[in-house]
PDB file of C-alpha atoms in Angstrom:
ATOM      1  CA  MET A   1    -120.534 110.240  21.481  1.00  0.00           C
ATOM      2  CA  SER A   2    -123.488 108.023  20.579  1.00  0.00           C
ATOM      3  CA  ARG A   3    -125.443 108.538  17.369  1.00  0.00           C
ATOM      4  CA  LYS A   4    -128.601 110.642  17.829  1.00  0.00           C
ATOM      5  CA  HIS A   5    -131.197 110.666  15.055  1.00  0.00           C
ATOM      6  CA  LEU A   6    -132.794 114.053  15.771  1.00  0.00           C
ATOM      7  CA  PHE A   7    -134.996 115.674  13.121  1.00  0.00           C
ATOM      8  CA  GLU A   8    -133.663 117.820  10.298  1.00  0.00           C
ATOM      9  CA  PHE A   9    -135.830 120.483   8.708  1.00  0.00           C
ATOM     10  CA  GLU A  10    -134.685 119.419   5.251  1.00  0.00           C
ATOM     11  CA  ASP A  11    -136.344 116.006   5.745  1.00  0.00           C
ATOM     12  CA  GLN A  12    -139.772 117.393   6.622  1.00  0.00           C
ATOM     13  CA  GLN A  13    -142.405 117.194   3.888  1.00  0.00           C
ATOM     14  CA  TRP A  14    -144.128 120.298   5.288  1.00  0.00           C
ATOM     15  CA  LEU A  15    -141.026 122.459   4.719  1.00  0.00           C
ATOM     16  CA  PRO A  16    -141.724 124.781   1.762  1.00  0.00           C
ATOM     17  CA  GLU A  17    -139.944 123.503  -1.328  1.00  0.00           C
ATOM     18  CA  PHE A  18    -138.243 126.845  -2.021  1.00  0.00           C
ATOM     19  CA  ILE A  19    -136.699 126.932   1.479  1.00  0.00           C
ATOM     20  CA  ARG A  20    -135.390 123.370   1.067  1.00  0.00           C
ATOM     21  CA  ASN A  21    -133.966 124.354  -2.322  1.00  0.00           C
ATOM     22  CA  TYR A  22    -132.177 127.373  -0.833  1.00  0.00           C
ATOM     23  CA  MET A  23    -130.589 125.068   1.743  1.00  0.00           C
ATOM     24  CA  THR A  24    -129.439 122.439  -0.759  1.00  0.00           C
ATOM     25  CA  ASP A  25    -128.249 125.193  -3.120  1.00  0.00           C
ATOM     26  CA  PHE A  26    -125.923 126.412  -0.356  1.00  0.00           C
ATOM     27  CA  LEU A  27    -124.483 122.933   0.188  1.00  0.00           C
ATOM     28  CA  GLN A  28    -123.992 122.528  -3.554  1.00  0.00           C
ATOM     29  CA  PHE A  29    -122.207 125.880  -3.836  1.00  0.00           C
ATOM     30  CA  LEU A  30    -119.910 125.172  -0.895  1.00  0.00           C
ATOM     31  CA  SER A  31    -119.040 121.695  -2.174  1.00  0.00           C
ATOM     32  CA  ASN A  32    -118.114 122.989  -5.612  1.00  0.00           C
ATOM     33  CA  LYS A  33    -116.123 126.027  -4.447  1.00  0.00           C
ATOM     34  CA  THR A  34    -113.893 124.179  -1.976  1.00  0.00           C
ATOM     35  CA  ALA A  35    -111.542 121.249  -2.382  1.00  0.00           C
ATOM     36  CA  MET A  36    -113.489 119.115   0.089  1.00  0.00           C
ATOM     37  CA  TYR A  37    -113.866 116.205  -2.360  1.00  0.00           C
ATOM     38  CA  LYS A  38    -110.306 116.163  -3.699  1.00  0.00           C
ATOM     39  CA  GLY A  39    -109.318 113.079  -1.719  1.00  0.00           C
ATOM     40  CA  ILE A  40    -112.215 110.908  -2.861  1.00  0.00           C
ATOM     41  CA  VAL A  41    -111.582 111.143  -6.618  1.00  0.00           C
ATOM     42  CA  PRO A  42    -109.472 107.911  -6.581  1.00  0.00           C
ATOM     43  CA  ILE A  43    -112.229 106.136  -4.634  1.00  0.00           C
ATOM     44  CA  ILE A  44    -114.886 107.033  -7.217  1.00  0.00           C
ATOM     45  CA  GLU A  45    -112.532 106.097 -10.045  1.00  0.00           C
ATOM     46  CA  LYS A  46    -111.965 102.736  -8.374  1.00  0.00           C
ATOM     47  CA  GLY A  47    -115.732 102.249  -8.066  1.00  0.00           C
ATOM     48  CA  LEU A  48    -116.286 103.028 -11.741  1.00  0.00           C
ATOM     49  CA  LYS A  49    -113.446 100.743 -12.867  1.00  0.00           C
ATOM     50  CA  GLN A  50    -114.451  97.793 -10.689  1.00  0.00           C
ATOM     51  CA  SER A  51    -118.087  98.232 -11.754  1.00  0.00           C
ATOM     52  CA  GLN A  52    -117.101  98.433 -15.432  1.00  0.00           C
ATOM     53  CA  THR A  53    -119.384 101.403 -15.976  1.00  0.00           C
ATOM     54  CA  ASN A  54    -119.094 105.021 -17.079  1.00  0.00           C
ATOM     55  CA  GLN A  55    -122.384 106.052 -15.452  1.00  0.00           C
ATOM     56  CA  ILE A  56    -122.955 107.533 -11.982  1.00  0.00           C
ATOM     57  CA  ILE A  57    -126.460 107.374 -10.519  1.00  0.00           C
ATOM     58  CA  ASP A  58    -126.398 110.006  -7.784  1.00  0.00           C
ATOM     59  CA  LEU A  59    -129.007 109.395  -5.079  1.00  0.00           C
ATOM     60  CA  ALA A  60    -130.390 112.024  -2.704  1.00  0.00           C
ATOM     61  CA  SER A  61    -128.627 114.639  -4.839  1.00  0.00           C
ATOM     62  CA  GLY A  62    -130.105 117.686  -3.072  1.00  0.00           C
ATOM     63  CA  GLY A  63    -128.780 120.622  -5.084  1.00  0.00           C
ATOM     64  CA  GLY A  64    -126.207 118.506  -6.912  1.00  0.00           C
ATOM     65  CA  GLY A  65    -123.551 118.414  -4.205  1.00  0.00           C
ATOM     66  CA  GLY A  66    -119.993 118.876  -5.405  1.00  0.00           C
ATOM     67  CA  LEU A  67    -120.592 117.000  -8.632  1.00  0.00           C
ATOM     68  CA  ILE A  68    -119.764 119.952 -10.886  1.00  0.00           C
ATOM     69  CA  TRP A  69    -116.220 120.059  -9.471  1.00  0.00           C
ATOM     70  CA  LEU A  70    -115.957 116.272  -9.267  1.00  0.00           C
ATOM     71  CA  ASN A  71    -117.166 115.869 -12.834  1.00  0.00           C
ATOM     72  CA  THR A  72    -114.282 117.984 -14.153  1.00  0.00           C
ATOM     73  CA  GLU A  73    -111.766 115.858 -12.247  1.00  0.00           C
ATOM     74  CA  LEU A  74    -113.326 112.493 -13.087  1.00  0.00           C
ATOM     75  CA  ARG A  75    -113.573 113.201 -16.820  1.00  0.00           C
ATOM     76  CA  LYS A  76    -109.791 113.565 -17.020  1.00  0.00           C
ATOM     77  CA  HIS A  77    -109.576 109.773 -16.864  1.00  0.00           C
ATOM     78  CA  ASN A  78    -113.199 108.966 -17.794  1.00  0.00           C
ATOM     79  CA  PRO A  79    -114.060 111.217 -20.757  1.00  0.00           C
ATOM     80  CA  ASP A  80    -117.263 109.272 -21.486  1.00  0.00           C
ATOM     81  CA  LEU A  81    -118.587 109.711 -17.931  1.00  0.00           C
ATOM     82  CA  LYS A  82    -122.352 110.263 -17.515  1.00  0.00           C
ATOM     83  CA  ILE A  83    -123.961 111.549 -14.288  1.00  0.00           C
ATOM     84  CA  LEU A  84    -127.653 111.237 -13.463  1.00  0.00           C
ATOM     85  CA  LEU A  85    -129.023 113.351 -10.574  1.00  0.00           C
ATOM     86  CA  THR A  86    -131.957 112.019  -8.525  1.00  0.00           C
ATOM     87  CA  ASP A  87    -133.683 112.877  -5.259  1.00  0.00           C
ATOM     88  CA  TYR A  88    -136.792 112.142  -3.213  1.00  0.00           C
ATOM     89  CA  PHE A  89    -137.359 115.928  -3.199  1.00  0.00           C
ATOM     90  CA  PRO A  90    -135.771 116.868  -6.556  1.00  0.00           C
ATOM     91  CA  ASN A  91    -134.442 120.443  -6.706  1.00  0.00           C
ATOM     92  CA  ILE A  92    -135.250 120.954 -10.389  1.00  0.00           C
ATOM     93  CA  PRO A  93    -133.829 124.517 -10.741  1.00  0.00           C
ATOM     94  CA  ALA A  94    -130.514 123.345  -9.250  1.00  0.00           C
ATOM     95  CA  PHE A  95    -130.501 120.247 -11.465  1.00  0.00           C
ATOM     96  CA  GLU A  96    -131.110 122.413 -14.539  1.00  0.00           C
ATOM     97  CA  HIS A  97    -128.278 124.741 -13.490  1.00  0.00           C
ATOM     98  CA  THR A  98    -125.933 121.767 -13.026  1.00  0.00           C
ATOM     99  CA  GLN A  99    -126.944 120.359 -16.407  1.00  0.00           C
ATOM    100  CA  LYS A 100    -125.880 123.604 -18.071  1.00  0.00           C
ATOM    101  CA  GLN A 101    -122.351 123.297 -16.655  1.00  0.00           C
ATOM    102  CA  ALA A 102    -121.432 120.188 -18.669  1.00  0.00           C
ATOM    103  CA  ASP A 103    -122.930 118.092 -21.447  1.00  0.00           C
ATOM    104  CA  ASN A 104    -122.803 114.807 -19.505  1.00  0.00           C
ATOM    105  CA  PHE A 105    -125.301 115.699 -16.741  1.00  0.00           C
ATOM    106  CA  ASP A 106    -128.921 114.580 -16.748  1.00  0.00           C
ATOM    107  CA  PHE A 107    -131.568 114.307 -14.049  1.00  0.00           C
ATOM    108  CA  VAL A 108    -134.830 112.610 -13.095  1.00  0.00           C
ATOM    109  CA  LYS A 109    -137.723 114.991 -12.463  1.00  0.00           C
ATOM    110  CA  THR A 110    -139.798 112.548 -10.424  1.00  0.00           C
ATOM    111  CA  GLN A 111    -139.143 111.142  -6.933  1.00  0.00           C
ATOM    112  CA  VAL A 112    -136.431 108.510  -6.612  1.00  0.00           C
ATOM    113  CA  ASP A 113    -136.197 106.647  -3.295  1.00  0.00           C
ATOM    114  CA  ALA A 114    -132.623 105.632  -2.441  1.00  0.00           C
ATOM    115  CA  ARG A 115    -134.036 102.618  -0.594  1.00  0.00           C
ATOM    116  CA  ASN A 116    -135.734 101.277  -3.708  1.00  0.00           C
ATOM    117  CA  VAL A 117    -134.041 102.581  -6.850  1.00  0.00           C
ATOM    118  CA  PRO A 118    -135.831 101.878 -10.159  1.00  0.00           C
ATOM    119  CA  GLU A 119    -134.233  98.929 -11.934  1.00  0.00           C
ATOM    120  CA  ASN A 120    -133.728 100.898 -15.138  1.00  0.00           C
ATOM    121  CA  LEU A 121    -131.222 103.229 -13.431  1.00  0.00           C
ATOM    122  CA  LYS A 122    -127.938 101.400 -14.004  1.00  0.00           C
ATOM    123  CA  GLY A 123    -124.488 102.546 -12.903  1.00  0.00           C
ATOM    124  CA  LEU A 124    -122.357 103.276  -9.845  1.00  0.00           C
ATOM    125  CA  ARG A 125    -124.691 104.625  -7.177  1.00  0.00           C
ATOM    126  CA  THR A 126    -123.340 107.534  -5.143  1.00  0.00           C
ATOM    127  CA  GLN A 127    -124.508 109.498  -2.121  1.00  0.00           C
ATOM    128  CA  PHE A 128    -122.875 112.703  -0.919  1.00  0.00           C
ATOM    129  CA  LEU A 129    -123.665 114.128   2.545  1.00  0.00           C
ATOM    130  CA  SER A 130    -127.001 112.299   2.633  1.00  0.00           C
ATOM    131  CA  PHE A 131    -126.546 108.831   4.163  1.00  0.00           C
ATOM    132  CA  HIS A 132    -126.966 110.229   7.679  1.00  0.00           C
ATOM    133  CA  HIS A 133    -130.544 111.249   6.821  1.00  0.00           C
ATOM    134  CA  PHE A 134    -131.540 107.593   7.041  1.00  0.00           C
ATOM    135  CA  LYS A 135    -132.157 105.625  10.229  1.00  0.00           C
ATOM    136  CA  PRO A 136    -130.206 102.347  10.534  1.00  0.00           C
ATOM    137  CA  LYS A 137    -133.048 100.224   9.131  1.00  0.00           C
ATOM    138  CA  ASP A 138    -133.385 102.503   6.077  1.00  0.00           C
ATOM    139  CA  ALA A 139    -129.606 102.879   5.657  1.00  0.00           C
ATOM    140  CA  GLN A 140    -129.299  99.097   5.619  1.00  0.00           C
ATOM    141  CA  GLN A 141    -132.121  98.952   3.063  1.00  0.00           C
ATOM    142  CA  ILE A 142    -130.168 101.314   0.764  1.00  0.00           C
ATOM    143  CA  LEU A 143    -127.188  98.961   0.843  1.00  0.00           C
ATOM    144  CA  GLN A 144    -129.351  95.857   0.503  1.00  0.00           C
ATOM    145  CA  ASN A 145    -131.130  97.325  -2.515  1.00  0.00           C
ATOM    146  CA  ALA A 146    -127.742  97.902  -4.147  1.00  0.00           C
ATOM    147  CA  ILE A 147    -126.793  94.262  -3.573  1.00  0.00           C
ATOM    148  CA  ASP A 148    -130.182  92.940  -4.740  1.00  0.00           C
ATOM    149  CA  SER A 149    -129.918  94.934  -7.987  1.00  0.00           C
ATOM    150  CA  ASN A 150    -126.217  94.061  -8.412  1.00  0.00           C
ATOM    151  CA  SER A 151    -125.312  97.776  -8.381  1.00  0.00           C
ATOM    152  CA  SER A 152    -122.087  99.086  -6.871  1.00  0.00           C
ATOM    153  CA  ILE A 153    -122.432 101.939  -4.375  1.00  0.00           C
ATOM    154  CA  ALA A 154    -120.183 104.680  -2.984  1.00  0.00           C
ATOM    155  CA  ILE A 155    -121.224 106.776   0.020  1.00  0.00           C
ATOM    156  CA  PHE A 156    -119.451 109.889   1.301  1.00  0.00           C
ATOM    157  CA  GLU A 157    -119.990 112.048   4.397  1.00  0.00           C
ATOM    158  CA  GLY A 158    -118.113 115.313   4.982  1.00  0.00           C
ATOM    159  CA  GLN A 159    -118.939 115.596   8.683  1.00  0.00           C
ATOM    160  CA  GLU A 160    -118.680 113.290  11.670  1.00  0.00           C
ATOM    161  CA  ARG A 161    -119.667 113.010  15.313  1.00  0.00           C
ATOM    162  CA  SER A 162    -116.913 115.120  16.805  1.00  0.00           C
ATOM    163  CA  PHE A 163    -116.544 118.404  18.665  1.00  0.00           C
ATOM    164  CA  GLN A 164    -114.633 119.915  15.743  1.00  0.00           C
ATOM    165  CA  SER A 165    -117.351 118.995  13.256  1.00  0.00           C
ATOM    166  CA  ILE A 166    -120.136 120.359  15.462  1.00  0.00           C
ATOM    167  CA  MET A 167    -118.262 123.632  16.000  1.00  0.00           C
ATOM    168  CA  ALA A 168    -117.795 124.004  12.237  1.00  0.00           C
ATOM    169  CA  MET A 169    -121.554 123.603  11.823  1.00  0.00           C
ATOM    170  CA  ILE A 170    -122.266 126.215  14.506  1.00  0.00           C
ATOM    171  CA  PHE A 171    -120.273 128.767  12.509  1.00  0.00           C
ATOM    172  CA  SER A 172    -121.890 127.779   9.180  1.00  0.00           C
ATOM    173  CA  PRO A 173    -124.389 130.710   9.163  1.00  0.00           C
ATOM    174  CA  PHE A 174    -121.474 133.057   8.508  1.00  0.00           C
ATOM    175  CA  SER A 175    -120.740 131.110   5.308  1.00  0.00           C
ATOM    176  CA  VAL A 176    -124.409 131.387   4.341  1.00  0.00           C
ATOM    177  CA  LEU A 177    -124.355 135.171   4.806  1.00  0.00           C
ATOM    178  CA  VAL A 178    -121.184 135.548   2.743  1.00  0.00           C
ATOM    179  CA  THR A 179    -122.122 133.255  -0.135  1.00  0.00           C
ATOM    180  CA  ALA A 180    -125.866 133.873  -0.626  1.00  0.00           C
ATOM    181  CA  PRO A 181    -125.535 136.578  -3.343  1.00  0.00           C
ATOM    182  CA  PHE A 182    -123.203 134.393  -5.411  1.00  0.00           C
ATOM    183  CA  ILE A 183    -125.230 131.158  -5.471  1.00  0.00           C
ATOM    184  CA  ARG A 184    -126.749 130.256  -8.831  1.00  0.00           C
ATOM    185  CA  PRO A 185    -129.422 130.134 -10.032  1.00  0.00           C
ATOM    186  CA  PHE A 186    -130.049 133.520  -8.377  1.00  0.00           C
ATOM    187  CA  HIS A 187    -133.345 133.985  -6.507  1.00  0.00           C
ATOM    188  CA  ILE A 188    -134.441 137.175  -4.772  1.00  0.00           C
ATOM    189  CA  GLY A 189    -136.189 134.938  -2.249  1.00  0.00           C
ATOM    190  CA  ARG A 190    -132.815 133.594  -1.135  1.00  0.00           C
ATOM    191  CA  ILE A 191    -131.719 137.137  -0.298  1.00  0.00           C
ATOM    192  CA  ILE A 192    -134.961 137.834   1.579  1.00  0.00           C
ATOM    193  CA  PHE A 193    -134.868 134.621   3.617  1.00  0.00           C
ATOM    194  CA  THR A 194    -131.145 134.937   4.337  1.00  0.00           C
ATOM    195  CA  TYR A 195    -130.836 138.590   5.365  1.00  0.00           C
ATOM    196  CA  LEU A 196    -134.276 140.134   5.995  1.00  0.00           C
ATOM    197  CA  ILE A 197    -135.948 137.050   7.448  1.00  0.00           C
ATOM    198  CA  PRO A 198    -132.956 134.846   8.341  1.00  0.00           C
ATOM    199  CA  ILE A 199    -134.721 131.494   8.132  1.00  0.00           C
ATOM    200  CA  VAL A 200    -132.153 129.845   5.844  1.00  0.00           C
ATOM    201  CA  PRO A 201    -129.040 130.376   8.049  1.00  0.00           C
ATOM    202  CA  LEU A 202    -130.967 129.315  11.162  1.00  0.00           C
ATOM    203  CA  LEU A 203    -132.210 126.100   9.571  1.00  0.00           C
ATOM    204  CA  ILE A 204    -128.770 125.354   8.141  1.00  0.00           C
ATOM    205  CA  VAL A 205    -127.050 125.646  11.510  1.00  0.00           C
ATOM    206  CA  TRP A 206    -129.645 123.341  13.106  1.00  0.00           C
ATOM    207  CA  ASP A 207    -129.490 120.778  10.309  1.00  0.00           C
ATOM    208  CA  GLY A 208    -125.690 120.997  10.252  1.00  0.00           C
ATOM    209  CA  VAL A 209    -125.317 120.180  13.944  1.00  0.00           C
ATOM    210  CA  VAL A 210    -127.905 117.405  13.686  1.00  0.00           C
ATOM    211  CA  SER A 211    -126.113 116.023  10.611  1.00  0.00           C
ATOM    212  CA  SER A 212    -122.955 115.640  12.680  1.00  0.00           C
ATOM    213  CA  LEU A 213    -124.874 113.878  15.461  1.00  0.00           C
ATOM    214  CA  ARG A 214    -126.546 111.570  12.934  1.00  0.00           C
ATOM    215  CA  THR A 215    -123.431 110.575  10.975  1.00  0.00           C
ATOM    216  CA  TYR A 216    -122.472 106.908  11.060  1.00  0.00           C
ATOM    217  CA  SER A 217    -118.953 106.099  12.228  1.00  0.00           C
ATOM    218  CA  VAL A 218    -116.670 103.695  10.370  1.00  0.00           C
ATOM    219  CA  GLU A 219    -117.527 101.016  12.930  1.00  0.00           C
ATOM    220  CA  GLU A 220    -121.261 101.600  12.499  1.00  0.00           C
ATOM    221  CA  MET A 221    -120.962 101.414   8.704  1.00  0.00           C
ATOM    222  CA  ASP A 222    -119.097  98.125   9.101  1.00  0.00           C
ATOM    223  CA  GLU A 223    -121.925  96.881  11.320  1.00  0.00           C
ATOM    224  CA  LEU A 224    -124.526  97.839   8.703  1.00  0.00           C
ATOM    225  CA  VAL A 225    -122.603  95.869   6.077  1.00  0.00           C
ATOM    226  CA  SER A 226    -122.309  92.839   8.394  1.00  0.00           C
ATOM    227  CA  LYS A 227    -126.121  92.529   8.537  1.00  0.00           C
ATOM    228  CA  LEU A 228    -126.656  92.461   4.764  1.00  0.00           C
ATOM    229  CA  ASP A 229    -127.819  89.381   2.874  1.00  0.00           C
ATOM    230  CA  ASN A 230    -125.428  88.148   0.160  1.00  0.00           C
ATOM    231  CA  LYS A 231    -122.838  90.739   1.217  1.00  0.00           C
ATOM    232  CA  GLU A 232    -120.131  88.291   0.130  1.00  0.00           C
ATOM    233  CA  ASN A 233    -121.061  89.040  -3.501  1.00  0.00           C
ATOM    234  CA  PHE A 234    -119.509  92.507  -3.100  1.00  0.00           C
ATOM    235  CA  ASN A 235    -116.117  93.888  -2.128  1.00  0.00           C
ATOM    236  CA  TRP A 236    -116.530  96.327   0.794  1.00  0.00           C
ATOM    237  CA  GLU A 237    -114.253  99.160   1.850  1.00  0.00           C
ATOM    238  CA  VAL A 238    -115.048 101.545   4.728  1.00  0.00           C
ATOM    239  CA  GLY A 239    -112.760 104.276   6.019  1.00  0.00           C
ATOM    240  CA  ARG A 240    -111.789 107.923   6.368  1.00  0.00           C
ATOM    241  CA  VAL A 241    -109.651 109.886   3.915  1.00  0.00           C
ATOM    242  CA  LYS A 242    -108.048 113.334   4.129  1.00  0.00           C
ATOM    243  CA  SER A 243    -109.723 115.504   1.521  1.00  0.00           C
ATOM    244  CA  GLY A 244    -109.003 119.215   1.153  1.00  0.00           C
ATOM    245  CA  PRO A 245    -109.819 121.023   4.408  1.00  0.00           C
ATOM    246  CA  THR A 246    -111.593 118.062   5.989  1.00  0.00           C
ATOM    247  CA  LYS A 247    -111.761 114.279   6.309  1.00  0.00           C
ATOM    248  CA  ILE A 248    -114.365 112.299   4.406  1.00  0.00           C
ATOM    249  CA  LEU A 249    -116.004 109.166   5.762  1.00  0.00           C
ATOM    250  CA  TYR A 250    -116.694 106.735   2.946  1.00  0.00           C
ATOM    251  CA  LEU A 251    -118.191 103.359   2.168  1.00  0.00           C
ATOM    252  CA  LEU A 252    -117.489 101.643  -1.159  1.00  0.00           C
ATOM    253  CA  GLY A 253    -119.260  98.457  -2.177  1.00  0.00           C
ATOM    254  CA  THR A 254    -118.446  97.031  -5.599  1.00  0.00           C
ATOM    255  CA  ARG A 255    -119.849  93.880  -7.134  1.00  0.00           C
ATOM    256  CA  LYS A 256    -117.393  91.019  -7.595  1.00  0.00           C
TER     257      LYS A 256
END
């Protein structure tokens, strides 16, 4: 099926910040409590090694994604690893919660645009479940900015444009209902807007389906790379890898 860039509630500036935070908190919880990122650990390790860095600059972090789980795995071979969380709509309570889980997390409180990352943020750039939020022109700008700043980049998507992925998203509200009381930091508002006024599960199912329809295929990622200036200065790898209960689409660009 062709890519359709429909709107997601999470992208809208008018969406109340606390509702957006409840949504990204759910994604963070699910990512950390499942083995969905198991298969990409070698890819991140390769990115760090080829970039000769021990720092990850995570872009469009949302609620922190699965970085708590990934951090534990990555530090087995990279004990000096540092992870910096950033976002255009930073979820500060979630960032603070993540920071408490390990001594190598830090975060930026102000807006960071993945299309134009501040030059002082040095390290392997990562994006988890967020690349699809950007239209082709903006997605290409993210990659071009990485090249222009000589920064390696690793992008991962846990959904794709397929019937199976869309069906999984349709059933996602059940996961929201089951997990809401266990998500930290705890907020009574999350309980209210999950069970009494079920805004959060409704928005998550919509955004989940749209995320699948928006996700770039391997071929489309290759096409984005082909349009970049000075792309020959980087090594590029695009593919799909089995990871826990799912398959992860990934793009890895490391400076030569």
